[in-house]
Coordinates of C-alpha atoms in Angstrom, one line a residue:
Chain A
M174 CA 5.9 33.6 50.9
K175 CA 3.2 31.3 49.6
M176 CA 4.3 29.5 46.6
I177 CA 0.9 28.0 45.8
D178 CA -2.4 29.7 46.1
R179 CA -4.4 26.8 47.3
Q180 CA -7.7 28.4 46.8
L181 CA -7.0 29.2 43.2
V182 CA -5.7 25.7 42.5
T183 CA -8.8 24.1 44.1
K184 CA -11.1 26.4 42.1
K185 CA -9.4 25.6 38.8
M186 CA -8.8 21.9 39.5
S187 CA -12.3 20.6 39.0
G188 CA -12.5 22.3 35.6
R189 CA -9.2 20.9 34.5
L190 CA -10.1 17.4 35.7
A191 CA -13.4 17.6 33.9
L192 CA -11.7 18.6 30.7
N193 CA -9.3 15.7 31.1
Q194 CA -12.2 13.3 31.6
T195 CA -14.2 14.7 28.7
F196 CA -11.3 14.4 26.3
K197 CA -10.4 11.0 27.5
G198 CA -14.0 10.1 26.6
I199 CA -13.6 11.6 23.2
F200 CA -10.3 9.8 22.5
I201 CA -11.9 6.5 23.6
A202 CA -14.9 7.2 21.5
A203 CA -12.8 7.8 18.4
T204 CA -11.0 4.5 18.9
V205 CA -14.2 2.6 19.6
L206 CA -15.7 4.2 16.5
T207 CA -13.1 2.8 14.2
L208 CA -13.5 -0.6 15.8
I209 CA -17.3 -0.4 15.3
I210 CA -16.8 0.6 11.6
L211 CA -14.6 -2.5 11.2
A212 CA -17.2 -4.6 12.8
I213 CA -20.0 -3.2 10.7
L214 CA -18.0 -3.7 7.5
L215 CA -17.2 -7.3 8.3
Y216 CA -20.8 -8.0 9.5
R217 CA -22.3 -6.5 6.3
I218 CA -20.0 -8.5 4.0
F219 CA -20.7 -11.8 5.7
T220 CA -24.5 -11.3 6.0
Q221 CA -24.7 -10.2 2.4
G222 CA -22.4 -12.8 1.0
S223 CA -23.3 -15.9 3.0
S224 CA -26.5 -16.5 1.0
H225 CA -24.4 -16.9 -2.2
F226 CA -21.4 -18.6 -0.6
S227 CA -21.5 -22.2 -1.5
L228 CA -19.4 -25.0 -3.1
E229 CA -21.0 -24.1 -6.5
F230 CA -19.6 -20.6 -6.2
F231 CA -16.1 -22.1 -6.4
Q232 CA -17.1 -24.4 -9.3
N233 CA -18.8 -21.9 -11.6
Y234 CA -17.4 -19.4 -14.0
A235 CA -18.6 -15.8 -14.2
S236 CA -22.1 -15.6 -15.6
R237 CA -24.6 -13.0 -16.7
R238 CA -27.0 -14.5 -14.3
P239 CA -26.2 -13.8 -10.6
E240 CA -27.4 -17.1 -9.3
Q241 CA -25.0 -19.0 -11.5
S242 CA -22.0 -16.7 -11.1
G243 CA -18.9 -18.2 -9.7
I244 CA -15.4 -17.2 -8.9
K245 CA -13.5 -20.2 -10.3
A246 CA -11.6 -18.4 -13.1
A247 CA -10.7 -15.5 -10.8
V248 CA -9.3 -17.7 -8.0
V249 CA -7.2 -19.6 -10.5
G250 CA -6.2 -16.4 -12.2
S251 CA -5.1 -14.9 -8.9
L252 CA -3.0 -18.0 -8.2
W253 CA -1.4 -17.8 -11.6
V254 CA -0.5 -14.1 -11.2
M255 CA 0.9 -14.8 -7.8
A256 CA 3.0 -17.7 -9.2
V257 CA 4.6 -15.2 -11.6
T258 CA 4.9 -12.4 -9.0
I259 CA 6.3 -14.3 -6.0
P260 CA 9.5 -15.7 -7.5
I261 CA 10.4 -12.6 -9.4
A262 CA 9.6 -10.2 -6.6
L263 CA 11.6 -12.3 -4.1
I264 CA 14.7 -12.6 -6.3
L265 CA 14.7 -8.9 -7.1
S266 CA 14.0 -7.6 -3.7
V267 CA 16.1 -10.0 -1.6
G268 CA 19.0 -9.5 -4.0
T269 CA 18.6 -5.7 -3.7
A270 CA 18.4 -5.9 0.1
I271 CA 21.5 -8.1 0.3
Y272 CA 23.4 -5.7 -2.0
L273 CA 22.4 -2.6 0.0
E274 CA 23.1 -4.1 3.4
E275 CA 26.1 -6.2 2.7
Y276 CA 28.0 -5.0 -0.3
A277 CA 27.1 -1.4 -1.0
K278 CA 29.6 1.2 0.2
K279 CA 28.2 4.5 1.4
S280 CA 28.1 6.3 -1.9
K281 CA 25.8 8.7 -3.7
L282 CA 24.5 5.9 -5.9
T283 CA 23.5 3.6 -3.0
S284 CA 21.8 6.4 -1.1
F285 CA 20.0 7.3 -4.3
I286 CA 18.9 3.7 -4.7
Q287 CA 17.7 3.8 -1.1
T288 CA 15.7 7.1 -1.5
N289 CA 14.4 5.7 -4.7
I290 CA 13.0 2.6 -3.1
S291 CA 11.2 4.6 -0.4
N292 CA 9.7 6.9 -3.0
L293 CA 8.6 3.9 -5.1
A294 CA 6.6 2.7 -2.1
G295 CA 4.6 5.9 -2.2
V296 CA 3.7 5.8 -5.9
P297 CA 0.0 5.1 -6.3
S298 CA -0.6 1.5 -7.6
I299 CA -2.4 2.7 -10.6
V300 CA 0.7 4.4 -11.9
F301 CA 2.4 1.0 -11.8
G302 CA -0.4 -0.2 -13.9
L303 CA 0.5 2.5 -16.5
L304 CA 4.1 1.3 -16.4
G305 CA 3.0 -2.3 -16.9
L306 CA 0.7 -1.3 -19.8
T307 CA 3.4 0.6 -21.6
V308 CA 6.5 -1.6 -20.9
F309 CA 5.2 -5.1 -20.6
V310 CA 2.0 -5.1 -22.6
R311 CA 3.1 -2.8 -25.4
F312 CA 6.9 -2.6 -25.5
F313 CA 7.7 -6.2 -24.8
D314 CA 4.5 -7.2 -26.5
L315 CA 3.4 -9.6 -23.9
G316 CA -0.2 -8.7 -24.4
R317 CA -2.8 -8.6 -21.7
S318 CA -1.3 -11.8 -20.3
I319 CA -0.7 -13.3 -16.8
L320 CA 3.0 -12.7 -17.4
A321 CA 2.5 -8.9 -17.9
G322 CA 0.2 -8.7 -14.9
G323 CA 2.5 -10.7 -12.7
L324 CA 5.6 -8.7 -13.6
T325 CA 3.7 -5.5 -12.9
M326 CA 2.7 -6.8 -9.5
A327 CA 6.3 -7.9 -8.8
L328 CA 7.5 -4.3 -9.3
L329 CA 4.6 -3.0 -7.2
V330 CA 5.5 -5.1 -4.1
L331 CA 9.3 -4.8 -4.7
P332 CA 9.9 -1.7 -2.4
V333 CA 7.9 -3.2 0.5
I334 CA 9.8 -6.5 0.4
V335 CA 13.2 -4.7 0.0
V336 CA 12.6 -2.7 3.2
A337 CA 11.4 -5.7 5.1
S338 CA 14.4 -7.8 4.0
Q339 CA 16.8 -5.0 4.8
E340 CA 15.5 -4.8 8.3
A341 CA 15.7 -8.6 8.7
I342 CA 19.3 -8.7 7.4
R343 CA 20.3 -5.7 9.6
A344 CA 19.0 -7.5 12.7
V345 CA 21.4 -10.4 12.2
P346 CA 24.1 -9.6 14.8
K347 CA 27.7 -8.9 13.8
Q348 CA 29.1 -11.7 16.0
L349 CA 27.5 -14.3 13.8
R350 CA 29.3 -12.8 10.7
E351 CA 32.6 -12.4 12.5
A352 CA 32.5 -16.0 13.7
S353 CA 31.9 -17.2 10.2
Y354 CA 34.8 -15.1 8.8
G355 CA 36.9 -16.4 11.7
M356 CA 36.3 -19.9 10.4
G357 CA 37.7 -18.9 7.1
A358 CA 34.5 -18.4 5.2
T359 CA 34.3 -16.0 2.4
K360 CA 31.8 -13.1 2.3
W361 CA 29.3 -14.8 0.0
Q362 CA 29.6 -18.1 2.0
T363 CA 28.8 -16.1 5.2
I364 CA 25.8 -14.4 3.6
L365 CA 24.5 -17.6 2.1
R366 CA 25.0 -19.9 5.1
V367 CA 24.8 -17.6 8.1
V368 CA 23.1 -14.2 7.4
L369 CA 20.3 -15.4 5.1
P370 CA 19.2 -18.4 7.2
A371 CA 19.0 -16.1 10.2
A372 CA 17.2 -13.4 8.3
I373 CA 14.8 -15.7 6.5
P374 CA 11.9 -15.6 9.0
G375 CA 11.8 -11.8 8.8
I376 CA 12.1 -11.8 5.0
V377 CA 9.3 -14.4 4.6
T378 CA 7.0 -12.6 7.1
G379 CA 7.4 -9.3 5.3
S380 CA 7.0 -10.9 1.9
I381 CA 3.8 -12.7 2.8
L382 CA 2.3 -9.5 4.1
A383 CA 3.4 -7.8 0.8
F384 CA 1.9 -10.6 -1.3
S385 CA -1.4 -10.5 0.7
R386 CA -1.5 -6.8 -0.2
A387 CA -0.9 -7.7 -3.8
I388 CA -3.6 -10.3 -4.0
G389 CA -6.2 -7.6 -3.1
E390 CA -4.8 -5.1 -5.5
T391 CA -7.1 -4.2 -8.3
A392 CA -6.1 -1.0 -10.1
P393 CA -2.8 -1.9 -11.7
L394 CA -4.2 -5.2 -13.1
L395 CA -7.3 -3.3 -14.5
V396 CA -4.9 -1.0 -16.3
V397 CA -2.7 -3.8 -17.5
G398 CA -5.8 -5.3 -18.9
A399 CA -7.2 -8.2 -17.0
F400 CA -10.5 -9.2 -18.4
A401 CA -13.6 -9.1 -16.2
F402 CA -15.3 -11.9 -18.0
V403 CA -13.3 -15.0 -18.3
N404 CA -14.9 -18.4 -19.0
Y405 CA -12.0 -20.7 -19.0
L406 CA -9.0 -21.5 -16.9
P407 CA -5.6 -20.1 -18.1
Q408 CA -3.3 -22.7 -19.4
S409 CA -0.1 -20.7 -19.6
V410 CA 1.4 -17.4 -18.5
M411 CA 0.6 -15.9 -21.9
D412 CA -3.1 -16.4 -21.5
S413 CA -5.5 -13.6 -20.6
F414 CA -6.9 -13.7 -17.1
T415 CA -9.0 -12.2 -14.4
V416 CA -8.3 -12.0 -10.6
M417 CA -10.5 -12.0 -7.6
P418 CA -10.6 -8.2 -6.9
I419 CA -11.4 -7.5 -10.5
Q420 CA -14.2 -10.0 -10.6
I421 CA -15.5 -8.4 -7.4
Y422 CA -15.2 -4.9 -8.9
N423 CA -17.2 -6.1 -11.9
W424 CA -20.0 -7.7 -9.8
A425 CA -20.2 -4.7 -7.5
G426 CA -20.5 -2.3 -10.4
R427 CA -23.5 -4.1 -11.9
P428 CA -26.9 -2.4 -11.5
Q429 CA -28.8 -5.6 -10.5
V430 CA -29.1 -5.8 -6.7
E431 CA -28.6 -9.6 -6.8
F432 CA -25.0 -9.2 -7.9
Q433 CA -24.3 -7.5 -4.6
A434 CA -24.6 -10.8 -2.8
V435 CA -22.3 -12.3 -5.5
A436 CA -19.7 -9.5 -4.9
A437 CA -19.9 -10.0 -1.1
A438 CA -19.4 -13.8 -1.6
G439 CA -16.4 -13.0 -3.7
I440 CA -15.1 -10.7 -0.9
I441 CA -15.5 -13.6 1.6
V442 CA -13.3 -15.8 -0.6
L443 CA -10.7 -12.9 -0.9
F444 CA -10.8 -12.6 2.9
I445 CA -10.2 -16.3 3.4
F446 CA -7.0 -16.0 1.3
L447 CA -5.9 -12.9 3.3
I448 CA -6.6 -14.6 6.6
V449 CA -4.7 -17.7 5.6
M450 CA -1.7 -15.7 4.4
N451 CA -1.6 -13.4 7.4
S452 CA -1.9 -16.3 9.8
V453 CA 1.0 -18.0 8.1
A454 CA 3.0 -14.8 8.5
V455 CA 2.1 -14.5 12.2
F456 CA 3.0 -18.2 12.7
I457 CA 6.4 -17.8 11.1
R458 CA 7.1 -14.7 13.1
N459 CA 6.2 -16.3 16.4
K460 CA 7.8 -19.7 15.6
F461 CA 11.2 -18.5 14.2
Q462 CA 11.6 -15.2 16.0
K463 CA 15.1 -15.5 17.6
R464 CA 16.6 -13.1 20.0
Y465 CA 20.4 -13.0 20.0
Chain B
M33 CA 38.9 -32.6 5.9
A34 CA 40.0 -36.0 7.1
L35 CA 43.3 -37.3 6.0
S36 CA 42.6 -40.6 4.3
N37 CA 45.2 -43.1 3.2
S38 CA 44.8 -42.6 -0.5
Q39 CA 45.1 -38.8 -0.3
S40 CA 48.4 -37.1 0.1
V41 CA 48.7 -33.7 1.7
R42 CA 49.7 -32.4 -1.7
D43 CA 46.4 -33.6 -3.2
I44 CA 44.5 -31.9 -0.5
I45 CA 46.3 -28.6 -1.1
K46 CA 45.6 -28.9 -4.8
E47 CA 42.0 -29.6 -4.2
K48 CA 41.7 -26.7 -1.8
K49 CA 43.3 -24.4 -4.4
S50 CA 41.0 -25.3 -7.2
K51 CA 38.1 -24.8 -4.8
N52 CA 39.4 -21.5 -3.8
S53 CA 39.6 -20.3 -7.4
T54 CA 36.0 -21.1 -8.1
N55 CA 35.1 -19.5 -4.8
Q56 CA 37.0 -16.4 -5.9
I57 CA 35.1 -16.2 -9.1
I58 CA 31.8 -16.5 -7.2
E59 CA 32.9 -13.8 -4.8
K60 CA 33.6 -11.5 -7.7
L61 CA 30.5 -12.3 -9.6
I62 CA 27.9 -12.1 -6.8
P63 CA 28.2 -8.4 -5.9
G64 CA 27.8 -7.5 -9.6
I65 CA 24.7 -9.7 -10.0
L66 CA 23.2 -8.2 -6.8
F67 CA 24.0 -4.7 -8.0
I68 CA 22.2 -5.3 -11.2
L69 CA 19.2 -6.5 -9.2
A70 CA 19.3 -3.3 -7.1
L71 CA 19.4 -1.3 -10.3
I72 CA 16.0 -2.7 -11.3
S73 CA 14.4 -0.5 -8.7
I74 CA 16.0 2.5 -10.3
L75 CA 15.0 1.2 -13.7
T76 CA 11.4 0.9 -12.5
T77 CA 11.4 4.5 -11.5
V78 CA 13.1 5.5 -14.7
G79 CA 10.5 3.4 -16.6
I80 CA 7.6 5.0 -14.8
V81 CA 8.9 8.5 -15.5
L82 CA 9.9 7.9 -19.1
T83 CA 6.7 6.1 -20.1
L84 CA 4.7 8.8 -18.5
I85 CA 6.7 11.6 -20.2
F86 CA 6.9 10.1 -23.7
E87 CA 3.2 9.2 -23.9
T88 CA 2.3 12.5 -22.4
I89 CA 4.3 14.3 -25.1
T90 CA 2.3 12.4 -27.7
F91 CA -0.8 13.5 -26.0
F92 CA 0.3 17.1 -26.0
N93 CA 1.0 16.9 -29.7
R94 CA -2.7 16.4 -30.2
V95 CA -4.1 18.5 -27.3
S96 CA -2.7 21.9 -26.4
I97 CA -1.0 22.2 -23.0
V98 CA -2.9 25.5 -22.5
E99 CA -6.2 23.7 -22.9
F100 CA -5.0 21.0 -20.5
F101 CA -4.3 23.4 -17.7
T102 CA -6.9 26.1 -18.3
S103 CA -10.0 24.4 -19.6
K104 CA -12.6 23.7 -16.9
E105 CA -14.1 20.8 -18.8
W106 CA -13.0 17.2 -19.2
Y107 CA -15.1 15.6 -21.9
P108 CA -12.7 13.2 -23.7
F109 CA -15.6 11.1 -25.0
F110 CA -17.2 13.8 -27.2
E111 CA -16.1 12.9 -30.6
N112 CA -16.2 16.2 -32.3
N113 CA -15.3 18.7 -29.6
A114 CA -13.6 16.7 -27.0
S115 CA -12.3 18.9 -24.1
Y116 CA -9.3 18.0 -21.9
G117 CA -9.1 20.3 -18.9
I118 CA -7.4 18.5 -16.0
I119 CA -8.8 20.9 -13.4
A120 CA -12.1 19.1 -13.5
L121 CA -10.4 15.8 -12.5
V122 CA -8.1 17.5 -10.0
S123 CA -11.0 19.2 -8.3
G124 CA -12.8 15.8 -8.0
T125 CA -9.6 14.3 -6.5
L126 CA -9.1 17.2 -4.1
L127 CA -12.8 17.1 -3.0
I128 CA -12.4 13.4 -2.1
T129 CA -9.1 14.1 -0.4
V130 CA -10.5 17.0 1.7
I131 CA -13.5 14.9 2.9
A132 CA -11.1 12.0 3.7
I133 CA -8.8 14.2 5.7
I134 CA -11.7 15.8 7.6
V135 CA -12.7 12.3 8.6
A136 CA -9.3 10.7 9.1
V137 CA -7.3 13.4 10.9
P138 CA -9.4 13.9 14.0
I139 CA -10.4 10.3 14.4
G140 CA -6.9 9.0 13.6
L141 CA -5.2 11.5 15.9
A142 CA -7.6 10.9 18.7
A143 CA -7.2 7.1 18.4
A144 CA -3.4 7.6 18.4
I145 CA -3.6 9.8 21.5
F146 CA -5.7 7.2 23.3
L147 CA -3.4 4.4 22.4
S148 CA -0.2 6.2 23.2
E149 CA -1.3 8.2 26.3
Y150 CA -4.4 6.7 27.9
A151 CA -4.6 3.0 27.0
S152 CA -3.0 0.4 29.2
D153 CA -0.4 -1.9 27.7
R154 CA -2.9 -4.7 27.4
T155 CA -5.5 -2.5 25.6
R156 CA -2.9 -1.3 23.2
R157 CA -1.7 -4.8 22.4
I158 CA -5.3 -5.8 21.5
V159 CA -6.4 -2.6 19.7
K160 CA -3.4 -1.9 17.6
P161 CA -3.5 -5.2 15.6
I162 CA -7.2 -4.7 15.1
L163 CA -6.5 -1.3 13.6
E164 CA -3.9 -3.1 11.4
V165 CA -6.7 -5.4 10.1
L166 CA -8.5 -2.2 8.9
A167 CA -5.4 -1.2 7.1
G168 CA -5.0 -4.6 5.4
I169 CA -8.5 -4.7 3.9
P170 CA -8.3 -4.4 0.1
T171 CA -9.6 -1.1 -1.2
I172 CA -12.1 -2.9 -3.5
V173 CA -13.8 -4.1 -0.3
Y174 CA -14.0 -0.5 0.9
G175 CA -15.4 0.5 -2.4
F176 CA -18.1 -2.1 -2.2
F177 CA -18.8 -1.0 1.4
A178 CA -19.1 2.7 0.2
L179 CA -21.5 1.8 -2.6
T180 CA -23.8 -0.7 -0.7
F181 CA -23.7 0.6 2.9
V182 CA -22.4 4.2 3.3
T183 CA -24.3 5.7 0.3
P184 CA -27.7 4.2 1.2
L185 CA -27.1 5.3 4.8
L186 CA -26.3 8.9 3.7
Q187 CA -29.3 8.8 1.4
T188 CA -31.6 8.4 4.5
L189 CA -30.0 11.5 6.0
I190 CA -29.8 13.5 2.7
P191 CA -32.8 12.4 0.7
D192 CA -31.8 13.7 -2.7
L193 CA -28.3 12.4 -2.6
P194 CA -27.5 10.7 -5.9
L195 CA -26.2 7.1 -5.9
F196 CA -22.8 8.3 -7.1
N197 CA -21.5 11.2 -5.1
A198 CA -18.2 12.5 -3.6
L199 CA -19.3 12.4 0.0
S200 CA -19.6 8.6 0.5
P201 CA -16.3 7.6 -1.2
G202 CA -14.6 10.6 0.6
I203 CA -15.7 9.3 4.0
V204 CA -14.7 5.8 3.2
V205 CA -11.3 6.8 1.9
G206 CA -11.0 8.7 5.2
I207 CA -11.8 5.4 7.1
M208 CA -9.2 3.7 5.0
I209 CA -6.4 6.0 6.0
I210 CA -7.4 6.2 9.7
P211 CA -5.2 3.3 10.7
M212 CA -2.2 4.7 8.8
I213 CA -2.5 8.1 10.5
A214 CA -3.2 6.5 13.9
S215 CA -0.3 4.1 13.8
L216 CA 2.3 6.6 12.5
S217 CA 1.2 9.3 14.9
E218 CA 1.2 6.7 17.7
D219 CA 4.8 5.8 16.9
A220 CA 5.7 9.5 17.0
M221 CA 4.0 10.0 20.4
S222 CA 5.4 6.8 21.9
S223 CA 8.9 7.8 21.1
V224 CA 8.6 10.9 23.2
P225 CA 10.5 9.9 26.3
N226 CA 8.7 9.1 29.5
S227 CA 10.7 11.6 31.5
M228 CA 9.0 14.4 29.8
R229 CA 5.6 13.0 30.7
E230 CA 6.6 12.5 34.2
G231 CA 8.1 15.9 34.5
A232 CA 4.8 17.5 33.4
L233 CA 2.7 15.2 35.6
A234 CA 4.9 16.0 38.6
L235 CA 4.2 19.7 38.1
G236 CA 0.5 18.9 38.5
A237 CA -0.6 18.8 34.9
T238 CA -3.5 16.5 34.0
K239 CA -3.0 13.8 31.4
F240 CA -4.9 16.0 28.9
E241 CA -2.6 18.9 29.5
V242 CA 0.4 16.7 29.2
T243 CA -0.8 15.5 25.9
M244 CA -1.7 18.9 24.5
K245 CA 1.3 20.9 25.8
V246 CA 4.1 18.4 25.9
I247 CA 3.5 15.3 23.8
L248 CA 1.8 16.8 20.8
P249 CA 4.4 19.6 20.3
A250 CA 7.2 17.1 20.8
A251 CA 5.8 14.6 18.4
M252 CA 4.6 17.2 15.9
S253 CA 6.9 16.4 13.0
G254 CA 5.9 12.7 13.0
I255 CA 2.3 13.6 13.3
V256 CA 2.3 16.1 10.4
A257 CA 4.3 13.7 8.3
S258 CA 1.6 11.1 8.9
F259 CA -1.1 13.6 7.7
V260 CA 0.9 14.4 4.6
L261 CA 1.3 10.7 3.8
G262 CA -2.4 10.3 4.4
I263 CA -3.2 13.0 1.9
S264 CA -0.9 11.3 -0.6
R265 CA -2.7 8.0 -0.1
A266 CA -6.1 9.6 -0.5
I267 CA -5.0 11.2 -3.8
G268 CA -3.8 8.0 -5.2
E269 CA -6.7 5.9 -4.0
T270 CA -8.5 4.2 -6.9
M271 CA -11.0 1.5 -6.4
I272 CA -13.2 3.3 -3.8
V273 CA -13.6 6.4 -5.9
S274 CA -14.2 4.5 -9.1
L275 CA -16.9 2.4 -7.6
A276 CA -18.8 5.0 -5.5
G277 CA -17.7 8.4 -6.9
G278 CA -19.3 8.2 -10.3
A279 CA -17.9 9.2 -13.7
T280 CA -18.8 12.8 -14.1
P281 CA -15.7 15.0 -14.1
K282 CA -16.6 18.5 -13.1
L283 CA -15.3 21.5 -11.3
T284 CA -17.3 21.5 -8.2
F285 CA -16.9 21.7 -4.5
D286 CA -20.3 20.3 -3.6
P287 CA -19.7 16.9 -2.0
T288 CA -23.2 15.7 -2.8
E289 CA -22.5 15.8 -6.6
S290 CA -21.2 13.0 -8.7
I291 CA -17.6 13.6 -9.6
Q292 CA -14.6 11.8 -11.1
T293 CA -11.1 11.6 -9.8
M294 CA -7.8 11.3 -11.7
T295 CA -7.5 7.6 -10.7
A296 CA -11.1 6.8 -11.5
Y297 CA -10.6 8.3 -15.0
I298 CA -7.6 6.0 -15.7
V299 CA -9.7 3.0 -14.6
Q300 CA -12.6 4.0 -16.7
V301 CA -10.6 4.4 -19.8
S302 CA -8.4 1.3 -19.3
S303 CA -11.4 -1.0 -18.5
G304 CA -13.4 0.4 -21.3
D305 CA -12.4 0.1 -24.9
A306 CA -10.4 3.2 -25.8
G307 CA -8.3 1.7 -28.5
Y308 CA -4.5 1.9 -28.6
G309 CA -3.3 5.1 -30.3
T310 CA -6.4 7.2 -29.7
T311 CA -6.2 10.5 -28.0
I312 CA -8.2 9.1 -25.1
Y313 CA -5.6 6.4 -24.7
Y314 CA -2.8 8.9 -24.4
S315 CA -4.8 11.1 -22.1
I316 CA -4.5 8.5 -19.3
Y317 CA -0.8 9.1 -19.3
A318 CA -1.2 12.9 -19.0
V319 CA -3.5 12.2 -16.0
G320 CA -1.1 9.6 -14.7
I321 CA 1.8 12.0 -14.7
T322 CA -0.2 14.7 -12.9
L323 CA -1.1 12.1 -10.3
F324 CA 2.4 10.9 -10.0
L325 CA 3.8 14.4 -9.5
F326 CA 1.1 15.2 -6.8
T327 CA 1.9 12.1 -4.8
L328 CA 5.7 12.3 -5.3
I329 CA 5.8 15.9 -4.0
L330 CA 3.7 15.0 -1.0
N331 CA 5.9 12.0 -0.2
L332 CA 9.0 14.1 -0.5
I333 CA 7.4 16.7 1.8
A334 CA 6.6 14.0 4.4
Q335 CA 10.1 12.7 4.2
Y336 CA 11.5 16.2 4.6
I337 CA 9.3 17.0 7.6
S338 CA 10.1 13.9 9.5
R339 CA 13.8 14.3 8.9
R340 CA 14.2 18.0 9.2
F341 CA 11.9 18.6 12.2
R342 CA 12.5 15.5 14.2
E343 CA 13.2 16.3 17.8
E344 CA 15.9 14.1 19.2
Y345 CA 15.8 13.3 22.9

């Protein structure tokens, strides 16, 4: 008995192989297409923005005239907001992560906290803006201040950092803990001196990536009420402010074509921040990555 | 602890005991403090839900719920006969989402298949991080790209396309979610064990047949979950649509028209000067809660799919 009809196989084979090749081509094309789009996007921004990108751009405030417009207030505003966001977000999320990984017993409440965090990660950022507007701006009466914006941002990045920190803490091997207990250390001593130091590279990497997301976020701060036109540098956390993405949004929305170059130059500055933050994250990951 | 001459053993024991008692206090306090920190995440959710609900109730005291769900017009800025029909904003949002999904699903899935099934290890190691760059670009940059590059490009193809339309931001939102769909689908496909690939290949299947008949069905739950998450992302996207989509809420399914999405409306109101306490001010919460519910349901569906239908090998 013939198991395989060779003729039939040969007849069908060329068609099947051709199909394979065609689809391989399509899959490659799709991948290449996304890379090309990325290239076009970056190329466009840099060619559009380079004409306006100069030292003065960093020294000037926003202006009605495109040639005098600068990003100074926005850069400083972004730094202020981050100065509020980073410590608060870190304390909240690392604390939550330690609690969930080290202390929490498997109860309904902890699994509720866990689901809750993963759901929070999927809430659109503009909804966080509404929360910030109602709770921080109105209820706590912080006004349209850096503090209100920074707190809103801290809540926005919280779920991302919690998840990253949890993974980092979970990756610390049991033996390290057991050795520490064996030496007579208490639980908190073990966490503080053994677990956290081992988990810190992972926590820091995840946090930097989260904060570099936050620095590009526009919507929540627009809702909380960052101003688009700020002609001074904020002096305290209660001052009103603007940030880079909002400044870019404002420039991009203007009808005059000249402002497009200004917006593109603003985007270049934003990119510089992102590249620096991401490189630091990659550096930490490569430098401190330990395998046990 | 070294035993010095001036310290007796008794002293050392005493010192150790006093240290232990402060330690014990710390040990008891710390879990409580950390628990409170963990509660903040719940408080955030509670805060979101409560603020949305309370302010929405105020809104519905002024505008009837029936009008909100049945009226086809959203004209909050008409002073005398303002109309609040959420359908107009929802249709704008759905239009953007549909266009985005049409762009993102085929390209994202194809890229995922290439990376997981066809690409060499080396190619994957280079291409994947580049895709991640695409995912890390702030949405405001995508909005600028839509307004200054994609729209003019589309205008050369469709001459009477207005400056603000649904097509251009829809496409760009699609581009924005490609990396997410690609990377989540790739994860799902890579986790299909090699033995299944090898089994099919040994039977004489081509790579394409293996992909279509073995890998895709096996990884389907992860792939579908990535689509659902992509839809949820597209619905919640804000800056691209508020820059390039226009501000004309209307019930239309014509992608060349100017529209407004739920998110873009919230931005328009909060960056304009709708004063605190006006009906317009409260309307952003009614829109916000609608948006929140849409994305929450989609996220729950995605979680359910990837948990319920996950194939374990």
